[in-house]
Amino acid sequence: MQILLVEDTQRLAEALVLGLEEEAFEISHVTRGAEALASVSSAPIDAIVLDLGLPDCDGVDILRQLRRMECHAPVLILTARDAVASRVDALEAGADDYLVKPFAFAELVARLRALLRRSQAPRWAPLVCGDLELVPDQSAARVRGQAIQLSPRERQLLEVLLRRQEDIVSRPDLLRLAFGYDFDPGTNIVDVHVAHLRRKLRGSAAKITTVRGVGLMLTARRGSTREPE
């Protein structure tokens, strides 16, 4: 697996390159944000380990540019910034995981492997609930064959609900699985995106139900479920 390490602290970078190579990863190391963008444009990358305090720019800005470039490689943030606001900012910008320095190397490797497993898992099979269909790698869902455009967060949320349809999914699980938060950001992010989804799915047989005090559940109206083609 090809890993891009974006880290400007020389001693730490050298230790990470050595350790990750011993774990059988192939490592490309750069120290600046501009170099990271050039690396992603010139060669396939399986995952990115990204520091936020870079000499030429902020790592979150680089992250946003990577996502605008349609770079879908999982990104693990590695930084000394431990404030909740910094975590939220990075995760909202498209980060897949966030690890604060100082850290245990074994945990970094475990998190990196988990990200790679998720990104490499086969995800092409359509997910169906009634007349609603979502192909996970596509941004649009379909209701009775008509495309419905979704934002990246809406798509992630809908995918989680589709994979666990007929089951109640708790808000902590939704925060973790759909938004990448392993903590409560103290916002109504779930409610906002659920409201957007409900508007877009109006008229569909698929329905997002709130189970007060427990979580959310996606169901299809009785008699409307169809098998995937």
mmCIF file of C-alpha atoms in Angstrom:
data_model
loop_
_atom_site.group_PDB
_atom_site.id
_atom_site.type_symbol
_atom_site.label_atom_id
_atom_site.label_comp_id
_atom_site.label_asym_id
_atom_site.label_seq_id
_atom_site.Cartn_x
_atom_site.Cartn_y
_atom_site.Cartn_z
ATOM 1 C CA MET A 1 0.000 0.000 0.000
ATOM 2 C CA GLN A 2 1.298 3.433 -0.977
ATOM 3 C CA ILE A 3 1.133 5.952 1.876
ATOM 4 C CA LEU A 4 1.783 9.675 1.492
ATOM 5 C CA LEU A 5 3.248 11.175 4.679
ATOM 6 C CA VAL A 6 2.969 14.967 4.929
ATOM 7 C CA GLU A 7 5.053 15.949 7.961
ATOM 8 C CA ASP A 8 7.623 18.742 8.322
ATOM 9 C CA THR A 9 9.228 17.684 11.630
ATOM 10 C CA GLN A 10 12.315 15.855 10.390
ATOM 11 C CA ARG A 11 12.979 13.562 13.347
ATOM 12 C CA LEU A 12 9.354 12.436 13.586
ATOM 13 C CA ALA A 13 9.097 11.971 9.834
ATOM 14 C CA GLU A 14 12.232 9.826 9.728
ATOM 15 C CA ALA A 15 10.911 7.630 12.544
ATOM 16 C CA LEU A 16 7.526 7.268 10.850
ATOM 17 C CA VAL A 17 9.026 6.383 7.484
ATOM 18 C CA LEU A 18 11.241 3.738 9.075
ATOM 19 C CA GLY A 19 8.460 2.291 11.218
ATOM 20 C CA LEU A 20 5.842 2.210 8.461
ATOM 21 C CA GLU A 21 8.255 0.615 6.011
ATOM 22 C CA GLU A 22 8.891 -2.098 8.599
ATOM 23 C CA GLU A 23 5.104 -2.629 8.621
ATOM 24 C CA ALA A 24 5.297 -3.290 4.847
ATOM 25 C CA PHE A 25 3.929 0.078 3.711
ATOM 26 C CA GLU A 26 5.487 1.988 0.831
ATOM 27 C CA ILE A 27 6.061 5.571 1.956
ATOM 28 C CA SER A 28 6.347 8.824 0.044
ATOM 29 C CA HIS A 29 7.364 11.687 2.339
ATOM 30 C CA VAL A 30 6.897 15.402 1.698
ATOM 31 C CA THR A 31 7.170 18.374 4.052
ATOM 32 C CA ARG A 32 4.974 21.004 2.395
ATOM 33 C CA GLY A 33 1.363 21.246 1.325
ATOM 34 C CA ALA A 34 2.197 22.122 -2.276
ATOM 35 C CA GLU A 35 4.338 18.994 -2.513
ATOM 36 C CA ALA A 36 1.454 16.899 -1.187
ATOM 37 C CA LEU A 37 -0.899 18.202 -3.887
ATOM 38 C CA ALA A 38 1.717 17.517 -6.561
ATOM 39 C CA SER A 39 2.281 13.977 -5.250
ATOM 40 C CA VAL A 40 -1.418 13.132 -5.343
ATOM 41 C CA SER A 41 -1.674 14.480 -8.889
ATOM 42 C CA SER A 42 1.267 12.459 -10.178
ATOM 43 C CA ALA A 43 0.904 8.978 -8.648
ATOM 44 C CA PRO A 44 -1.730 6.677 -7.082
ATOM 45 C CA ILE A 45 -1.999 7.062 -3.300
ATOM 46 C CA ASP A 46 -3.818 4.574 -1.050
ATOM 47 C CA ALA A 47 -3.864 6.711 2.114
ATOM 48 C CA ILE A 48 -2.507 9.995 3.445
ATOM 49 C CA VAL A 49 -1.084 10.834 6.885
ATOM 50 C CA LEU A 50 -1.342 14.608 7.154
ATOM 51 C CA ASP A 51 0.101 17.047 9.690
ATOM 52 C CA LEU A 52 -1.833 20.289 10.125
ATOM 53 C CA GLY A 53 1.012 22.661 10.993
ATOM 54 C CA LEU A 54 2.845 22.800 7.666
ATOM 55 C CA PRO A 55 5.378 25.523 6.786
ATOM 56 C CA ASP A 56 3.599 26.790 3.663
ATOM 57 C CA CYS A 57 -0.072 26.424 4.634
ATOM 58 C CA ASP A 58 -2.532 24.889 7.065
ATOM 59 C CA GLY A 59 -3.152 21.183 6.641
ATOM 60 C CA VAL A 60 -6.933 21.678 6.684
ATOM 61 C CA ASP A 61 -6.629 23.887 3.596
ATOM 62 C CA ILE A 62 -4.666 21.129 1.867
ATOM 63 C CA LEU A 63 -7.314 18.621 2.888
ATOM 64 C CA ARG A 64 -10.056 20.737 1.328
ATOM 65 C CA GLN A 65 -8.053 21.066 -1.882
ATOM 66 C CA LEU A 66 -7.499 17.299 -1.998
ATOM 67 C CA ARG A 67 -11.233 16.657 -1.744
ATOM 68 C CA ARG A 68 -11.947 19.266 -4.429
ATOM 69 C CA MET A 69 -9.446 17.412 -6.629
ATOM 70 C CA GLU A 70 -11.618 14.284 -6.200
ATOM 71 C CA CYS A 71 -8.892 12.588 -4.167
ATOM 72 C CA HIS A 72 -10.794 9.846 -2.324
ATOM 73 C CA ALA A 73 -7.817 8.335 -0.468
ATOM 74 C CA PRO A 74 -8.514 8.108 3.280
ATOM 75 C CA VAL A 75 -6.780 10.856 5.260
ATOM 76 C CA LEU A 76 -5.529 10.406 8.822
ATOM 77 C CA ILE A 77 -4.740 13.698 10.547
ATOM 78 C CA LEU A 78 -1.662 13.564 12.782
ATOM 79 C CA THR A 79 -1.319 16.741 14.817
ATOM 80 C CA ALA A 80 -0.638 18.320 18.198
ATOM 81 C CA ARG A 81 -3.932 20.234 18.007
ATOM 82 C CA ASP A 82 -6.181 18.544 20.544
ATOM 83 C CA ALA A 83 -9.088 21.012 20.757
ATOM 84 C CA VAL A 84 -12.527 19.716 19.837
ATOM 85 C CA ALA A 85 -12.924 22.616 17.377
ATOM 86 C CA SER A 86 -9.795 21.508 15.507
ATOM 87 C CA ARG A 87 -11.081 17.938 15.285
ATOM 88 C CA VAL A 88 -14.470 19.080 14.029
ATOM 89 C CA ASP A 89 -12.889 21.406 11.461
ATOM 90 C CA ALA A 90 -10.674 18.649 10.042
ATOM 91 C CA LEU A 91 -13.405 16.007 9.971
ATOM 92 C CA GLU A 92 -15.840 18.404 8.313
ATOM 93 C CA ALA A 93 -13.171 19.199 5.706
ATOM 94 C CA GLY A 94 -12.984 15.525 4.738
ATOM 95 C CA ALA A 95 -10.601 13.801 7.154
ATOM 96 C CA ASP A 96 -11.345 10.144 7.895
ATOM 97 C CA ASP A 97 -9.549 9.909 11.244
ATOM 98 C CA TYR A 98 -7.740 12.174 13.706
ATOM 99 C CA LEU A 99 -4.845 11.238 15.986
ATOM 100 C CA VAL A 100 -3.268 13.669 18.450
ATOM 101 C CA LYS A 101 0.479 13.880 19.143
ATOM 102 C CA PRO A 102 2.062 12.405 21.175
ATOM 103 C CA PHE A 103 0.705 9.061 20.053
ATOM 104 C CA ALA A 104 1.496 5.355 20.219
ATOM 105 C CA PHE A 105 2.953 4.087 16.954
ATOM 106 C CA ALA A 106 0.972 0.843 17.242
ATOM 107 C CA GLU A 107 -2.257 2.860 17.370
ATOM 108 C CA LEU A 108 -1.261 4.830 14.273
ATOM 109 C CA VAL A 109 -0.638 1.588 12.370
ATOM 110 C CA ALA A 110 -3.928 0.084 13.559
ATOM 111 C CA ARG A 111 -5.914 3.166 12.547
ATOM 112 C CA LEU A 112 -4.176 3.302 9.174
ATOM 113 C CA ARG A 113 -4.924 -0.348 8.467
ATOM 114 C CA ALA A 114 -8.561 0.136 9.484
ATOM 115 C CA LEU A 115 -8.889 3.048 7.054
ATOM 116 C CA LEU A 116 -7.330 0.989 4.282
ATOM 117 C CA ARG A 117 -9.633 -1.968 4.969
ATOM 118 C CA ARG A 118 -12.682 0.256 4.692
ATOM 119 C CA SER A 119 -11.461 1.959 1.534
ATOM 120 C CA GLN A 120 -10.536 -1.323 -0.172
ATOM 121 C CA ALA A 121 -13.703 -3.227 0.763
ATOM 122 C CA PRO A 122 -16.013 -4.001 -2.172
ATOM 123 C CA ARG A 123 -18.750 -1.375 -2.106
ATOM 124 C CA TRP A 124 -20.271 -1.545 -5.584
ATOM 125 C CA ALA A 125 -23.440 -3.489 -4.784
ATOM 126 C CA PRO A 126 -26.516 -1.214 -4.754
ATOM 127 C CA LEU A 127 -28.332 -0.713 -1.456
ATOM 128 C CA VAL A 128 -32.119 -0.828 -1.786
ATOM 129 C CA CYS A 129 -35.025 0.142 0.463
ATOM 130 C CA GLY A 130 -38.398 0.123 -1.256
ATOM 131 C CA ASP A 131 -38.095 2.341 -4.345
ATOM 132 C CA LEU A 132 -34.868 3.942 -3.061
ATOM 133 C CA GLU A 133 -31.516 2.762 -4.396
ATOM 134 C CA LEU A 134 -27.981 3.919 -3.640
ATOM 135 C CA VAL A 135 -24.773 2.706 -5.243
ATOM 136 C CA PRO A 136 -22.224 3.531 -2.505
ATOM 137 C CA ASP A 137 -19.506 4.902 -4.795
ATOM 138 C CA GLN A 138 -21.921 7.275 -6.551
ATOM 139 C CA SER A 139 -23.051 10.642 -5.206
ATOM 140 C CA ALA A 140 -26.645 10.339 -6.451
ATOM 141 C CA ALA A 141 -29.383 8.128 -5.071
ATOM 142 C CA ARG A 142 -32.351 7.024 -7.186
ATOM 143 C CA VAL A 143 -36.039 6.937 -6.392
ATOM 144 C CA ARG A 144 -38.031 4.991 -8.976
ATOM 145 C CA GLY A 145 -35.108 5.473 -11.341
ATOM 146 C CA GLN A 146 -34.922 9.255 -10.940
ATOM 147 C CA ALA A 147 -31.568 10.625 -9.733
ATOM 148 C CA ILE A 148 -31.463 12.597 -6.485
ATOM 149 C CA GLN A 149 -28.243 14.536 -5.917
ATOM 150 C CA LEU A 150 -26.737 14.188 -2.451
ATOM 151 C CA SER A 151 -23.962 16.034 -0.668
ATOM 152 C CA PRO A 152 -21.070 13.846 0.558
ATOM 153 C CA ARG A 153 -22.410 13.973 4.138
ATOM 154 C CA GLU A 154 -25.957 13.156 3.036
ATOM 155 C CA ARG A 155 -24.688 10.215 1.016
ATOM 156 C CA GLN A 156 -22.671 8.881 3.963
ATOM 157 C CA LEU A 157 -25.641 9.218 6.299
ATOM 158 C CA LEU A 158 -28.007 7.526 3.848
ATOM 159 C CA GLU A 159 -25.547 4.689 3.269
ATOM 160 C CA VAL A 160 -25.325 3.975 7.007
ATOM 161 C CA LEU A 161 -29.115 3.931 7.326
ATOM 162 C CA LEU A 162 -29.498 1.711 4.251
ATOM 163 C CA ARG A 163 -26.944 -0.796 5.504
ATOM 164 C CA ARG A 164 -28.816 -1.012 8.815
ATOM 165 C CA GLN A 165 -32.368 -0.531 7.554
ATOM 166 C CA GLU A 166 -35.149 -1.780 9.819
ATOM 167 C CA ASP A 167 -32.749 -1.345 12.765
ATOM 168 C CA ILE A 168 -32.555 1.660 15.068
ATOM 169 C CA VAL A 169 -29.207 3.439 14.667
ATOM 170 C CA SER A 170 -28.200 5.507 17.690
ATOM 171 C CA ARG A 171 -26.972 9.076 17.317
ATOM 172 C CA PRO A 172 -23.480 8.206 18.621
ATOM 173 C CA ASP A 173 -23.291 5.470 15.969
ATOM 174 C CA LEU A 174 -24.435 7.902 13.273
ATOM 175 C CA LEU A 175 -21.846 10.457 14.374
ATOM 176 C CA ARG A 176 -19.129 7.811 14.215
ATOM 177 C CA LEU A 177 -20.161 5.910 11.084
ATOM 178 C CA ALA A 178 -21.500 8.742 8.915
ATOM 179 C CA PHE A 179 -19.467 11.720 10.088
ATOM 180 C CA GLY A 180 -16.288 10.223 11.538
ATOM 181 C CA TYR A 181 -16.796 11.658 15.036
ATOM 182 C CA ASP A 182 -15.868 9.452 17.975
ATOM 183 C CA PHE A 183 -17.019 12.238 20.309
ATOM 184 C CA ASP A 184 -20.061 14.515 20.580
ATOM 185 C CA PRO A 185 -19.281 17.750 18.670
ATOM 186 C CA GLY A 186 -22.056 19.543 20.533
ATOM 187 C CA THR A 187 -23.960 20.458 17.351
ATOM 188 C CA ASN A 188 -27.177 19.323 15.649
ATOM 189 C CA ILE A 189 -25.283 18.021 12.619
ATOM 190 C CA VAL A 190 -27.286 14.772 12.511
ATOM 191 C CA ASP A 191 -30.659 16.542 12.655
ATOM 192 C CA VAL A 192 -29.661 19.017 9.935
ATOM 193 C CA HIS A 193 -28.601 16.328 7.470
ATOM 194 C CA VAL A 194 -31.587 14.114 8.294
ATOM 195 C CA ALA A 195 -33.892 17.057 7.531
ATOM 196 C CA HIS A 196 -32.147 17.535 4.176
ATOM 197 C CA LEU A 197 -32.507 13.843 3.359
ATOM 198 C CA ARG A 198 -36.184 13.776 4.292
ATOM 199 C CA ARG A 199 -36.896 16.668 1.938
ATOM 200 C CA LYS A 200 -35.026 14.997 -0.908
ATOM 201 C CA LEU A 201 -36.753 11.645 -0.319
ATOM 202 C CA ARG A 202 -40.241 13.145 -0.079
ATOM 203 C CA GLY A 203 -42.578 10.910 -2.076
ATOM 204 C CA SER A 204 -40.324 7.859 -1.759
ATOM 205 C CA ALA A 205 -41.497 4.647 -0.106
ATOM 206 C CA ALA A 206 -38.362 4.823 2.063
ATOM 207 C CA LYS A 207 -38.906 6.708 5.310
ATOM 208 C CA ILE A 208 -36.502 7.934 7.997
ATOM 209 C CA THR A 209 -38.210 7.618 11.373
ATOM 210 C CA THR A 210 -37.032 9.228 14.607
ATOM 211 C CA VAL A 211 -37.298 6.952 17.630
ATOM 212 C CA ARG A 212 -37.293 9.550 20.376
ATOM 213 C CA GLY A 213 -34.418 9.213 22.798
ATOM 214 C CA VAL A 214 -32.974 6.233 20.915
ATOM 215 C CA GLY A 215 -32.006 7.047 17.335
ATOM 216 C CA LEU A 216 -33.120 6.821 13.703
ATOM 217 C CA MET A 217 -34.449 4.016 11.536
ATOM 218 C CA LEU A 218 -34.895 3.666 7.769
ATOM 219 C CA THR A 219 -37.879 1.597 6.663
ATOM 220 C CA ALA A 220 -39.916 1.032 3.505
ATOM 221 C CA ARG A 221 -43.679 1.291 3.480
ATOM 222 C CA ARG A 222 -45.251 -2.161 3.516
ATOM 223 C CA GLY A 223 -45.636 -3.698 0.072
ATOM 224 C CA SER A 224 -43.142 -1.326 -1.557
ATOM 225 C CA THR A 225 -39.906 -3.265 -1.169
ATOM 226 C CA ARG A 226 -38.329 -4.578 -4.352
ATOM 227 C CA GLU A 227 -35.317 -6.744 -4.998
ATOM 228 C CA PRO A 228 -32.181 -5.155 -6.493
ATOM 229 C CA GLU A 229 -31.787 -5.775 -10.206
#
